[in-house]
Short mmCIF file of C-alpha atoms in Angstrom, two decimals:
data_model
loop_
_atom_site.label_atom_id
_atom_site.label_comp_id
_atom_site.label_asym_id
_atom_site.label_seq_id
_atom_site.Cartn_x
_atom_site.Cartn_y
_atom_site.Cartn_z
CA MET A 158 92.20 122.74 106.57
CA SER A 159 89.61 119.30 106.90
CA ILE A 160 88.01 118.47 109.79
CA TYR A 161 87.04 115.39 111.52
CA SER A 162 84.81 114.35 114.97
CA VAL A 163 85.86 110.99 115.70
CA PRO A 164 81.93 109.34 116.89
CA ALA A 165 81.32 108.74 120.29
CA GLY A 166 82.33 104.78 120.82
CA TYR A 167 85.34 104.76 117.92
CA THR A 168 88.02 105.32 117.69
CA LEU A 169 89.72 106.72 114.50
CA TRP A 170 93.27 104.65 113.90
CA VAL A 171 95.32 106.58 110.64
CA ALA A 172 97.79 105.05 108.89
CA ASN A 173 99.54 106.52 106.26
CA ILE A 174 98.95 110.20 105.55
CA ASN A 175 99.58 112.29 101.81
CA ALA A 176 100.16 115.95 101.69
CA TYR A 177 100.58 117.78 98.43
CA SER A 178 100.51 121.67 97.25
CA GLY A 179 100.90 122.90 94.01
CA ASP A 180 103.51 125.62 93.49
CA GLY A 181 102.07 129.21 91.15
CA ASN A 182 105.40 130.52 93.19
CA GLY A 183 108.19 128.94 90.91
CA GLY A 184 108.96 126.43 94.18
CA ASN A 185 110.11 129.28 96.09
CA ALA A 186 107.04 128.72 98.27
CA TYR A 187 106.76 126.21 101.56
CA ILE A 188 103.85 124.80 102.91
CA ASN A 189 103.24 124.21 106.61
CA TYR A 190 101.52 121.84 108.04
CA GLN A 191 99.78 121.40 111.51
CA ALA A 192 97.87 118.60 112.95
CA ARG A 193 95.58 120.19 116.38
CA VAL A 194 93.46 117.84 118.64
CA ALA A 195 90.42 118.38 120.71
CA ASN A 196 90.41 115.96 123.31
CA ASN A 197 86.52 116.69 123.86
CA ASN A 198 86.84 113.10 126.38
CA VAL A 199 88.19 115.86 129.41
CA SER A 200 86.24 119.29 131.45
CA PRO A 201 87.71 121.38 130.23
CA PRO A 202 88.79 119.96 126.81
CA ASN A 203 92.13 120.90 125.76
CA THR A 204 93.60 121.07 122.40
CA ILE A 205 97.04 120.12 121.55
CA THR A 206 99.42 120.36 117.83
CA ALA A 207 100.51 116.46 117.57
CA LEU A 208 102.25 117.27 113.77
CA ASN A 209 103.87 120.90 112.99
CA THR A 210 106.09 120.69 109.46
CA THR A 211 106.74 121.92 106.24
CA PHE A 212 106.99 120.14 102.98
CA GLY A 213 107.36 121.53 99.65
CA GLY A 214 105.80 119.18 97.24
CA SER A 215 104.50 116.55 99.19
CA TYR A 216 104.37 115.04 102.48
CA GLN A 217 104.31 112.00 103.14
CA VAL A 218 103.49 109.33 106.95
CA LEU A 219 104.03 105.56 105.92
CA ARG A 220 102.91 104.27 110.16
CA THR A 221 103.57 99.75 110.27
CA ASN A 222 101.57 100.85 113.52
CA PRO A 223 98.87 103.28 113.19
CA PHE A 224 98.33 106.26 114.85
CA PRO A 225 94.97 105.87 117.33
CA TYR A 226 92.38 109.31 117.47
CA THR A 227 89.96 108.56 120.86
CA GLU A 228 86.71 109.22 120.86
CA LYS A 229 84.52 112.23 120.66
CA SER A 230 88.39 113.61 119.51
CA ASP A 231 88.69 116.78 117.17
CA ILE A 232 91.22 116.76 114.30
CA GLN A 233 92.02 119.44 113.07
CA TRP A 234 94.33 119.26 109.26
CA GLN A 235 95.45 122.92 108.93
CA PHE A 236 97.86 124.39 106.07
CA SER A 237 99.39 127.87 105.78
CA THR A 238 101.69 129.23 103.25
CA ASN A 239 104.12 131.40 103.30
CA THR A 240 103.58 133.60 100.52
CA GLY A 241 101.12 133.43 97.79
CA THR A 242 97.82 131.45 96.86
CA HIS A 243 98.49 127.45 96.60
CA SER A 244 96.10 124.10 96.17
CA VAL A 245 96.76 122.08 98.35
CA GLY A 246 95.01 118.16 99.01
CA LEU A 247 95.85 115.39 101.62
CA ILE A 248 94.91 112.17 101.44
CA LEU A 249 94.49 109.67 104.89
CA GLU A 250 94.03 106.34 104.95
CA GLY A 251 92.34 105.27 108.03
CA ILE A 252 90.47 102.79 109.80
CA LEU A 253 86.97 104.25 111.97
CA ILE A 254 86.35 101.13 114.21
CA SER A 255 84.05 100.51 117.02
CA ASN A 256 85.50 100.25 120.69
CA SER A 257 82.40 97.37 121.47
CA ALA A 258 83.98 95.40 118.43
CA ALA A 259 85.36 91.56 119.55
#
């Protein structure tokens, strides 16, 4: 799992996501990938699942228009496997921009 909290006064714009898995089980496994976002700008805070999918060796998202995560959001990128133990790598490309930027 990887966690990121968007600082107050900023928006995180995520463009591209690449996830990879090393399968030590002869290619018979799959990885469940889930992105959960806790919105702490409301009371009480609510958590949504922004993405839930499965993949084999790799997963890729290439966005023309970046996806915004608002200030004070806690984002969790979670991985699990159906069998065995697997290494997983996650690369996210995004830009953190001040909400007061002109």
